[in-house]
Short mmCIF file of C-alpha atoms in Angstrom, two decimals:
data_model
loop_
_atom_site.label_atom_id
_atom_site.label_comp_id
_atom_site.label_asym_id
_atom_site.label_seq_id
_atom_site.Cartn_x
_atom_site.Cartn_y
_atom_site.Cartn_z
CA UNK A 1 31.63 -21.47 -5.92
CA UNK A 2 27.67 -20.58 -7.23
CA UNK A 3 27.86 -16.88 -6.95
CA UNK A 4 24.43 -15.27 -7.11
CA UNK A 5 24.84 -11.39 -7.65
CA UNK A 6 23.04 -8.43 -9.59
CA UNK A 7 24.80 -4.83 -9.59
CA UNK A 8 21.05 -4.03 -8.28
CA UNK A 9 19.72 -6.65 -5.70
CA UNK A 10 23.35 -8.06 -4.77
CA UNK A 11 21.74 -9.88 -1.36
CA UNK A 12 18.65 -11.84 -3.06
CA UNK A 13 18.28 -11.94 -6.38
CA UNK A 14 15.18 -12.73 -8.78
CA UNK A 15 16.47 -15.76 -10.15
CA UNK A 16 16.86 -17.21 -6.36
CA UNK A 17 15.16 -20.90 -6.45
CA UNK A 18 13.29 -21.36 -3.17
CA UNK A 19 14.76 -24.73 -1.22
CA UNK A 20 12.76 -27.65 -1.32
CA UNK A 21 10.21 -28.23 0.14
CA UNK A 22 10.66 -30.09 4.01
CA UNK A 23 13.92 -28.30 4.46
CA UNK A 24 15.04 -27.63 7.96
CA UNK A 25 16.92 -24.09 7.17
CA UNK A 26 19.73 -23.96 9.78
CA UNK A 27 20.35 -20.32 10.39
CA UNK A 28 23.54 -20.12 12.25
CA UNK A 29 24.58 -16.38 12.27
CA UNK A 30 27.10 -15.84 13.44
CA UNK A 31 26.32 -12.90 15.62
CA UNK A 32 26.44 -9.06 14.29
CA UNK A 33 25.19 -10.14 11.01
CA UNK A 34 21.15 -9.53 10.77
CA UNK A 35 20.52 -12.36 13.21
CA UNK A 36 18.43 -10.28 15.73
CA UNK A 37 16.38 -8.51 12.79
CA UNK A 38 15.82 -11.54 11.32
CA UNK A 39 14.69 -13.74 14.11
CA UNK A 40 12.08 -10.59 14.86
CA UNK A 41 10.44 -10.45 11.67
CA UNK A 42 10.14 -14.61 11.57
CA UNK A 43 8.82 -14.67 14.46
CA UNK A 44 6.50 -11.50 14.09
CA UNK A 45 5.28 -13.57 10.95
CA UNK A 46 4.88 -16.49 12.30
CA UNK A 47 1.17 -17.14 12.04
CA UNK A 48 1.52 -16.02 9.00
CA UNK A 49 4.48 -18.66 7.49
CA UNK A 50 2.20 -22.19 7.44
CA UNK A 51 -0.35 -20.63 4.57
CA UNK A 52 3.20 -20.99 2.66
CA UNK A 53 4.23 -24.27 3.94
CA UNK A 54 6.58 -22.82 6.37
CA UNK A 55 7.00 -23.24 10.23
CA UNK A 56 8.96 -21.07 12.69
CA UNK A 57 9.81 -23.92 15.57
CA UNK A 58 9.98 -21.60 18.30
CA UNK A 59 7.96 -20.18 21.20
CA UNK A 60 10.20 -17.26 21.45
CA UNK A 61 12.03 -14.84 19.04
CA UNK A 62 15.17 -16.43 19.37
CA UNK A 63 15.67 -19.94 20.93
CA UNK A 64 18.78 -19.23 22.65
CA UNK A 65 18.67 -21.27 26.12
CA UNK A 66 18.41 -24.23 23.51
CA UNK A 67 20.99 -23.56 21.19
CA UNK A 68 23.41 -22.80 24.26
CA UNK A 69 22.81 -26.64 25.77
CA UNK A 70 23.67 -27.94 22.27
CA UNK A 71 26.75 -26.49 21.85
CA UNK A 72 27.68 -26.84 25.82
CA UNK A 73 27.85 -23.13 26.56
CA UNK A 74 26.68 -21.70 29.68
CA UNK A 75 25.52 -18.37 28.39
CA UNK A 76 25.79 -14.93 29.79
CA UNK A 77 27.47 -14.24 33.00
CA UNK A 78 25.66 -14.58 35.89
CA UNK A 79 22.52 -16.55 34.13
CA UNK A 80 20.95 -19.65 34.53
CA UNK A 81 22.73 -22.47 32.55
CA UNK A 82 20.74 -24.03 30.15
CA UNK A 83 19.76 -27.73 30.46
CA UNK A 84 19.26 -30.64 27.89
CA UNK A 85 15.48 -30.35 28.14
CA UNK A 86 15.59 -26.87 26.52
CA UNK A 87 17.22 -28.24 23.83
CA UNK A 88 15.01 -31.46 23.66
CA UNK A 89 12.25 -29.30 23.42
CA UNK A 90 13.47 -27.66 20.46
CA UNK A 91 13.98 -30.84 18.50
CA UNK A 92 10.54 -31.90 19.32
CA UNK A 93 8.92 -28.76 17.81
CA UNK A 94 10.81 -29.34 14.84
CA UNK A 95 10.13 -32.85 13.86
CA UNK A 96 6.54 -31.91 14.69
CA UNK A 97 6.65 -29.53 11.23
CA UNK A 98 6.49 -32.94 9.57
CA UNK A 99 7.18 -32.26 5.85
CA UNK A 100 6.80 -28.46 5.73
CA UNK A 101 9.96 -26.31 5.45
CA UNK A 102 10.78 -24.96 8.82
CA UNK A 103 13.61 -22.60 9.86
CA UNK A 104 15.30 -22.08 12.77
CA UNK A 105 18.15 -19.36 13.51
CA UNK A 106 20.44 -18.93 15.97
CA UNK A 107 23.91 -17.03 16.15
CA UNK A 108 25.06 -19.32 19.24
CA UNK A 109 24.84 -22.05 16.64
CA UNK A 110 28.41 -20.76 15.65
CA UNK A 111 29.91 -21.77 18.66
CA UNK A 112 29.52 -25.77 18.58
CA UNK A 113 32.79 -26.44 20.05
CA UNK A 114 33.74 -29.16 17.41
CA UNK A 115 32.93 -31.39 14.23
CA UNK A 116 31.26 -33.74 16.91
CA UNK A 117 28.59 -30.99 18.11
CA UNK A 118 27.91 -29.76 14.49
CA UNK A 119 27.39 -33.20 13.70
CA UNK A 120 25.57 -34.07 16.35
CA UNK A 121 22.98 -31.32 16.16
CA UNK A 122 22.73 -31.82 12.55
CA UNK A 123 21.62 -35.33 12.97
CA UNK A 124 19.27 -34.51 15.80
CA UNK A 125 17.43 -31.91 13.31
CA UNK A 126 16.94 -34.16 10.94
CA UNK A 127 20.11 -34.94 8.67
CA UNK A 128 20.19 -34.94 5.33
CA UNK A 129 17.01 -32.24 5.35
CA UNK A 130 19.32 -29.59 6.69
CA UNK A 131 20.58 -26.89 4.90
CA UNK A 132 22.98 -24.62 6.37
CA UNK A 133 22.86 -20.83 5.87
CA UNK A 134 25.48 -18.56 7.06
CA UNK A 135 25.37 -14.32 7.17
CA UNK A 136 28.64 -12.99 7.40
CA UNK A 137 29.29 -9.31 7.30
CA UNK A 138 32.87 -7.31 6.89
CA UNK A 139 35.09 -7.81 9.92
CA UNK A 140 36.22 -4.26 10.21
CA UNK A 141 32.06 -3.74 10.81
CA UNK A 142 31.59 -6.20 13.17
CA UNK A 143 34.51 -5.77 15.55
CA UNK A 144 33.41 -2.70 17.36
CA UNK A 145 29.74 -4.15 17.33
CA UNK A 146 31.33 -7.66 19.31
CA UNK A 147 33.45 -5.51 21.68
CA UNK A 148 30.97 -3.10 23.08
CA UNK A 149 28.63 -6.59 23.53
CA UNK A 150 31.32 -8.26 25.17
CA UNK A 151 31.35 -4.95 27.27
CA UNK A 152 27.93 -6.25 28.19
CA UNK A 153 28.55 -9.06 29.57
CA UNK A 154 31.64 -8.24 31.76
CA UNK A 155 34.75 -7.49 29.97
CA UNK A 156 37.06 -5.18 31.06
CA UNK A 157 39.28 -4.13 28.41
CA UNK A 158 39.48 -1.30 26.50
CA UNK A 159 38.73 -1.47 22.58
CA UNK A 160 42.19 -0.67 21.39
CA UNK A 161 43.75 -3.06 23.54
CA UNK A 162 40.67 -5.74 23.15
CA UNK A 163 41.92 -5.04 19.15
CA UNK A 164 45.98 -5.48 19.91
CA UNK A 165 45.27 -8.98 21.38
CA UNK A 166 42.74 -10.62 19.21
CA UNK A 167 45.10 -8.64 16.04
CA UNK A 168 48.50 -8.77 17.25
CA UNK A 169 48.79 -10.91 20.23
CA UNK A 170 49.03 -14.39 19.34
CA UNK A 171 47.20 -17.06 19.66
CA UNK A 172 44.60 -14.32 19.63
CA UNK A 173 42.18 -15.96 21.92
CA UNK A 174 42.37 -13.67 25.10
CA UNK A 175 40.32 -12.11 26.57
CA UNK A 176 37.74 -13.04 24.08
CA UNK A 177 38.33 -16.72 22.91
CA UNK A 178 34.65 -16.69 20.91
CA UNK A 179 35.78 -14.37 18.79
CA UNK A 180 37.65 -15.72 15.80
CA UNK A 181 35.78 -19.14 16.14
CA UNK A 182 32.41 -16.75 15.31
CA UNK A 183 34.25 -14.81 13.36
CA UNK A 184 36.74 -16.34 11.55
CA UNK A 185 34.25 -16.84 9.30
CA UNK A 186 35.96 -19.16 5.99
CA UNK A 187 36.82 -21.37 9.05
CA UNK A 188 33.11 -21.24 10.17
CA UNK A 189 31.58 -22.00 6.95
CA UNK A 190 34.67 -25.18 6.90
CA UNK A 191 33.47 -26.72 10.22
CA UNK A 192 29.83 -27.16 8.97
CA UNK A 193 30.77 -28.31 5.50
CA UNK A 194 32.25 -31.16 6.40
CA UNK A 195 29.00 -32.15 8.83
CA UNK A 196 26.60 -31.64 5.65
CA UNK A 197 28.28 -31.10 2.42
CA UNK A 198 29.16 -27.96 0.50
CA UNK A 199 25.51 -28.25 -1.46
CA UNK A 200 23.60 -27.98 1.62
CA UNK A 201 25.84 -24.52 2.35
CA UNK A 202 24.62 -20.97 1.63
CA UNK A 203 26.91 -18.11 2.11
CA UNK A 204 24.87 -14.64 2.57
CA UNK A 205 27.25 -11.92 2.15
CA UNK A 206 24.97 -8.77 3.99
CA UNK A 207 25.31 -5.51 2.33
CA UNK A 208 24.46 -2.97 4.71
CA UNK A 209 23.43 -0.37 2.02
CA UNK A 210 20.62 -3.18 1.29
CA UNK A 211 18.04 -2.51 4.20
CA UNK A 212 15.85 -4.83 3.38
CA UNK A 213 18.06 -7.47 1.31
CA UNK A 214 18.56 -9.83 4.04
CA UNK A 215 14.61 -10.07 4.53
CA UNK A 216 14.56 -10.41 0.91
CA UNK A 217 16.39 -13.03 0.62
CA UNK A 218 14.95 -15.69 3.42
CA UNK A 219 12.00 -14.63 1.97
CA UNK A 220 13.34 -16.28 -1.18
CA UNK A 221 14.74 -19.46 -0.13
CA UNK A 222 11.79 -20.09 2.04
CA UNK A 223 9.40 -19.49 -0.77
CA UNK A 224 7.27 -16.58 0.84
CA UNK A 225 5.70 -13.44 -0.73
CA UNK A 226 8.41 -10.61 -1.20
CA UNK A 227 8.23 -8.47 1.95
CA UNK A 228 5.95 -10.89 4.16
CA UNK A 229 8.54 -10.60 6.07
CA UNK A 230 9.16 -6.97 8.25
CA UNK A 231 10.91 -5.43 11.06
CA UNK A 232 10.51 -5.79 14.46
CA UNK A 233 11.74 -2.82 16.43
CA UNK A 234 14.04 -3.58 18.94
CA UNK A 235 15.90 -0.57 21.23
CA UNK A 236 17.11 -3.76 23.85
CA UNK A 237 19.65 -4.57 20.50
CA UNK A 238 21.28 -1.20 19.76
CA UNK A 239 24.93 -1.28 20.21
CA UNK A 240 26.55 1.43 22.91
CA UNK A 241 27.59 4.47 22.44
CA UNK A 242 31.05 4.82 22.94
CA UNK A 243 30.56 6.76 26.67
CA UNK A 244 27.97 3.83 27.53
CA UNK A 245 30.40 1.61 26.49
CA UNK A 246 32.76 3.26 28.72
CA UNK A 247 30.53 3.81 31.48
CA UNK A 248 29.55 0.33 31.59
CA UNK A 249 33.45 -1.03 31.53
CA UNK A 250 34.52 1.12 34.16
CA UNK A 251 31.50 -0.37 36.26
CA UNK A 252 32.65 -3.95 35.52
CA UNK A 253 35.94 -2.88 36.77
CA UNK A 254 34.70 -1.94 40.24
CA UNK A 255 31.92 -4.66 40.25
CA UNK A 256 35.04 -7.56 39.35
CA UNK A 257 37.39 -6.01 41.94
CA UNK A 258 34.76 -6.25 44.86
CA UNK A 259 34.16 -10.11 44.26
CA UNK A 260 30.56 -9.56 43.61
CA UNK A 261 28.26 -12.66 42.10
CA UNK A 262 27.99 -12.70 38.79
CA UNK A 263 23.96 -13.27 38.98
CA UNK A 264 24.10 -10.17 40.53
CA UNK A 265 25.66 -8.75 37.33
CA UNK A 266 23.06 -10.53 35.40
CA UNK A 267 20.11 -9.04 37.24
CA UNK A 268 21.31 -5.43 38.11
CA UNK A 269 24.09 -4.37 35.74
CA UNK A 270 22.77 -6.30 32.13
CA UNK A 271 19.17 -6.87 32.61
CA UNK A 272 18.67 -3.76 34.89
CA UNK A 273 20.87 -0.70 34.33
CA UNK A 274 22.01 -1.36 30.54
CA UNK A 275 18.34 -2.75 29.65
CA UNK A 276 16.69 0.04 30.61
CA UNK A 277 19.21 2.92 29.58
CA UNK A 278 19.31 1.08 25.76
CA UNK A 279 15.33 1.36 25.56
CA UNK A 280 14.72 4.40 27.14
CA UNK A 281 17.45 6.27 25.53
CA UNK A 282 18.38 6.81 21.70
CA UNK A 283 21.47 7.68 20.66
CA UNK A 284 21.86 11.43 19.41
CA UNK A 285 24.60 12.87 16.24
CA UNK A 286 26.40 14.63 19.31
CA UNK A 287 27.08 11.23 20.97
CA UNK A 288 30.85 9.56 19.70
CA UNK A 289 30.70 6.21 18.22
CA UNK A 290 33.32 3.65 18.74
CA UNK A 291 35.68 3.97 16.46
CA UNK A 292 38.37 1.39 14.77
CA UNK A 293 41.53 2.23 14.29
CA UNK A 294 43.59 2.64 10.99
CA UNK A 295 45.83 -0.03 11.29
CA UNK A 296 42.85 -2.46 12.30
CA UNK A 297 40.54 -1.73 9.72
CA UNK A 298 43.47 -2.33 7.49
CA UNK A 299 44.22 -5.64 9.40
CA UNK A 300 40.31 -6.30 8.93
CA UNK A 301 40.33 -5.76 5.54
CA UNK A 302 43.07 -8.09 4.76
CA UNK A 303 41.27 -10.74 6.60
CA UNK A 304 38.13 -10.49 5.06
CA UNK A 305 40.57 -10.94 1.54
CA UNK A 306 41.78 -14.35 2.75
CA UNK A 307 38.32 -14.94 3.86
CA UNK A 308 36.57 -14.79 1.10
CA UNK A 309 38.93 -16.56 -1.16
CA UNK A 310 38.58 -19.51 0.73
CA UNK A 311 34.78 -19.66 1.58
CA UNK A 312 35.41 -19.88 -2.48
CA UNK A 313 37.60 -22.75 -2.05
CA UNK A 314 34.98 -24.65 -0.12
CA UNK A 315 32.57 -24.75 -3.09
CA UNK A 316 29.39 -23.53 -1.42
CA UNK A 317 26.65 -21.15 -2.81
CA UNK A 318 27.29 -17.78 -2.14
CA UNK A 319 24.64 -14.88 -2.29
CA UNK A 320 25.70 -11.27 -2.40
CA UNK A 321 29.01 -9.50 -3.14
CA UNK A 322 32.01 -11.17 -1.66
CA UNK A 323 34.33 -8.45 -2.31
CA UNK A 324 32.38 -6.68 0.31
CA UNK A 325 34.18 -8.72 2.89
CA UNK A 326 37.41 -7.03 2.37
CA UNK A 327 35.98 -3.49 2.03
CA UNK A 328 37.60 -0.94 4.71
CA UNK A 329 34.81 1.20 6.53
CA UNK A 330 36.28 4.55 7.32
CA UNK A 331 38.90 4.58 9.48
CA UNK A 332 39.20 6.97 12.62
CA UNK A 333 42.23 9.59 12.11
CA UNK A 334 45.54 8.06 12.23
CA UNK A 335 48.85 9.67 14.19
CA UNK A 336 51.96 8.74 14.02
CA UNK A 337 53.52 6.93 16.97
CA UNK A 338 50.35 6.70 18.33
CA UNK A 339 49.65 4.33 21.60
CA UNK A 340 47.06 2.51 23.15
CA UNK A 341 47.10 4.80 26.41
CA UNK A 342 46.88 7.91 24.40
CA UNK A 343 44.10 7.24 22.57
CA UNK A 344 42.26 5.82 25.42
CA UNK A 345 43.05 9.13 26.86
CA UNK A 346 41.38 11.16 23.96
CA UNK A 347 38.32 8.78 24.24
CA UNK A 348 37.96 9.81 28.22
CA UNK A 349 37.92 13.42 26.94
CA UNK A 350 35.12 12.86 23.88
CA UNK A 351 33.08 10.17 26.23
CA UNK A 352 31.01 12.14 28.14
CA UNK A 353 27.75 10.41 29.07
CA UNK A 354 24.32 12.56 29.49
CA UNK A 355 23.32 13.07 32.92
CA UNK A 356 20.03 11.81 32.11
CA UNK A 357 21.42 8.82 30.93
CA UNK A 358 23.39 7.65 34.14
CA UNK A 359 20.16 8.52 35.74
CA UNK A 360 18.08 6.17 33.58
CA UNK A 361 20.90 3.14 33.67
CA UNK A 362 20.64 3.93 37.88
CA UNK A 363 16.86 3.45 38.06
CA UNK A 364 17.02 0.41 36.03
CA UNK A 365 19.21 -1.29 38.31
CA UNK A 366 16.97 0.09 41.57
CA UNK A 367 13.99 -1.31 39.17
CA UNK A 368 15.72 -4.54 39.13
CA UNK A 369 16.21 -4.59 42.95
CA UNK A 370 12.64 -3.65 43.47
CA UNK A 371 11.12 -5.89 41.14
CA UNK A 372 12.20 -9.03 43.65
CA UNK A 373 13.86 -12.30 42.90
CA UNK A 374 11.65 -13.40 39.80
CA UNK A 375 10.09 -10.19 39.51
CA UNK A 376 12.33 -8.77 36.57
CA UNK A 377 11.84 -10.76 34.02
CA UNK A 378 7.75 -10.62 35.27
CA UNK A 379 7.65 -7.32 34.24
CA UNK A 380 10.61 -5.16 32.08
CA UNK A 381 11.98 -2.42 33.78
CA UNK A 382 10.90 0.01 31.63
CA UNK A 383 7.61 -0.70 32.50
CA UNK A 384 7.77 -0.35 36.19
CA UNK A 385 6.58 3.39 36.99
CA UNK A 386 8.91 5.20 39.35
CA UNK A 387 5.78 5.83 41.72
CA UNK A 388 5.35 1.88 42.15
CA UNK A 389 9.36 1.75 42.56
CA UNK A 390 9.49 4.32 45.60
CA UNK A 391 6.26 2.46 47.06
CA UNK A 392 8.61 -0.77 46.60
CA UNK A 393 11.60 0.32 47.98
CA UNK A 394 9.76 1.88 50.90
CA UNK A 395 8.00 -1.30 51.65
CA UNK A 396 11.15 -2.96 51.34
CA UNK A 397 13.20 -0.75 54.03
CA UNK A 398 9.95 -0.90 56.44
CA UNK A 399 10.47 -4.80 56.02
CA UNK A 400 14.25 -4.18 57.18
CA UNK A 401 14.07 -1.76 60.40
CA UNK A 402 10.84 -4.45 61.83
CA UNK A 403 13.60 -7.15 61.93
CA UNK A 404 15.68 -5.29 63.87
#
């Protein structure tokens, strides 16, 4: 394994060779590793990238609805599922770069089902052009990151018990089968060597304590200016706070138990109530985070161990500090004999969300019902003033009594 690594500038260094030029850079996440910040400031730069030879295929940020009809997923609950076409479209925009080095990133690239897929979406981007680059990020970081998303898009299950089955519980698929096939990362970086070839591989190990290292180092295999590229804020992307997180699960609990339609989950609960309360309110030093265990950040640690050893194994180039992957972040207080329900318990008691929060996760829903079929995604909810939401609603009841 090519191990590029400076005690100073561990995530790009100097001495980083730019790929050549007409290479389709495959960003494939997977997801909690930089993948929203980086699609952001590509896309923010992307009238920018072609003085440099460089094309960002995309109309959008992050060409998700595309990505999801490659690898056969339907997406988030409740959505539309994507078709063909959105991935056909894709293509088309990037055999239209011609020559010029184009990337395109997507953390839903990590799901391809099977060698087949990989292959398959390989060849359709242009074969032997494609280079594969991979972020991966220490496990004990991630998990708490993937389980308060998976929060948001219906799950149930507390984040103990979410961390006894996909730890302890074999086969470790349920509830969350994704997981380990994002996650699992040495097996990740396997699948899609054997499509292209452990020289067309690069292995990004993200050190948090870098800011700006990840941006760095695109900018360096791309061949751009150093910091061309910048951050896009994004509140919509913030993880939960642990009494959000809570909030929102036992919701799902009551939504799941009255049979309701998912795509009224999608438009309400996700892309009403939890859009609105993540970018109207910011997370304060009095709020609790979610916290990881001892015994799973130890479990973590030990993966990211075997993890790294065999991304190794594989032979592909490898930027950053791979020890990092087996680094422990601190772990909550430990107690012996302690259980599941207790701590859940102790959670209920530190969880307390603001009243001002509920309040602004309530009006985004009702913002979401005003707003009409079509009419959320016409205009965010945090842009809808309450004024023109009481005129709405009212309008809307008036509607209701003239029927009857």
């Amino acid at each position: 394994m090519e191990t590029d690594c400076t005690s100073n500038d561990a995530v790009a260094p100097a001495k980083l060779s730019p790929l050549p030029r007409g290479t389709r850079l495959l960003h494939i996440g997977p997801h909690k590793t930089g993948t929203t910040a980086i699609q952001g400031a590509l896309f923010g730069a992307k009238e920018k990238l072609p003085a440099y030879g460089v094309e960002f295929p995309a109309h959008s940020r992050h060409p998700m609805q595309a990505v999801l009809a490659a690898c056969s997923r339907t997406g988030m609950i409740g959505d539309t599922r994507p078709t063909e076409r959105h991935w056909t479209r894709l293509v088309e925009q990037v055999h239209a770069t011609g020559r010029r080095t184009c990337v395109i990133s997507s953390e839903f690239f990590a799901d391809a089902p099977d060698d087949a897929t990989i292959e398959r979406i390989v060849e359709q981007l242009g074969g032997e052009p494609v280079h594969v680059l991979v972020t991966v990020r220490p496990l004990g970081k991630i998990m708490p990151s993937q389980w308060q998303q998976y929060v948001q898009n219906g799950l149930r299950m507390g984040y103990e018990e979410w961390l006894e089955h996909m730890l302890r519980k074999a086969p470790y698929e349920k509830p969350t089968p994704s997981f380990w096939r994002r996650h699992r990362h040495d097996r990740l970086v396997e699948r899609w060597v054997r499509a292209v070839g452990a020289e067309r591989v690069t292995v990004v190990v993200v050190d948090d304590r870098d800011r700006g290292g990840l941006m760095r180092t695109f900018e360096a295999l791309l061949g751009l200016p150093r910091n061309l590229l910048q951050p896009v804020p994004d509140t919509a992307n913030r993880s939960l706070t642990l009494a959000e997180a809570e909030m929102l699960r036992s919701l799902n609990k009551e939504f799941r138990s009255n049979g309701l339609p998912d795509e009224l989950y999608s438009k309400l609960v996700r892309n009403g109530a939890v859009f609105h309360m993540k970018n109207i309110c910011s997370p304060t030093t009095r709020d609790v985070k979610i916290s990881t265990p001892g015994w799973a950040v130890e479990a973590a640690a030990e993966i990211g161990a075997e993890t790294a050893s065999r991304i190794e194994l594989t032979g592909v180039r490898v930027i950053g500090d791979p020890g990092l992957l087996s680094a422990a972040p601190e772990p909550a207080a430990k107690r012996a004999g302690e259980r599941v329900e207790e701590r859940a318990q102790e959670w209920a008691g530190e969880a307390r969300i603001a009243p001002e929060v509920a309040a602004h996760a309530l009006y985004g829903a009702l913002a979401a019902v005003a707003a009409g079929p079509g009419g959320a995604s016409a205009r965010p909810v945090h842009q809808t003033s309450s004024k023109e939401l009481v005129r709405v609603l009212g309008h809307r009841c008036l509607k209701r009594l003239r029927r009857r």
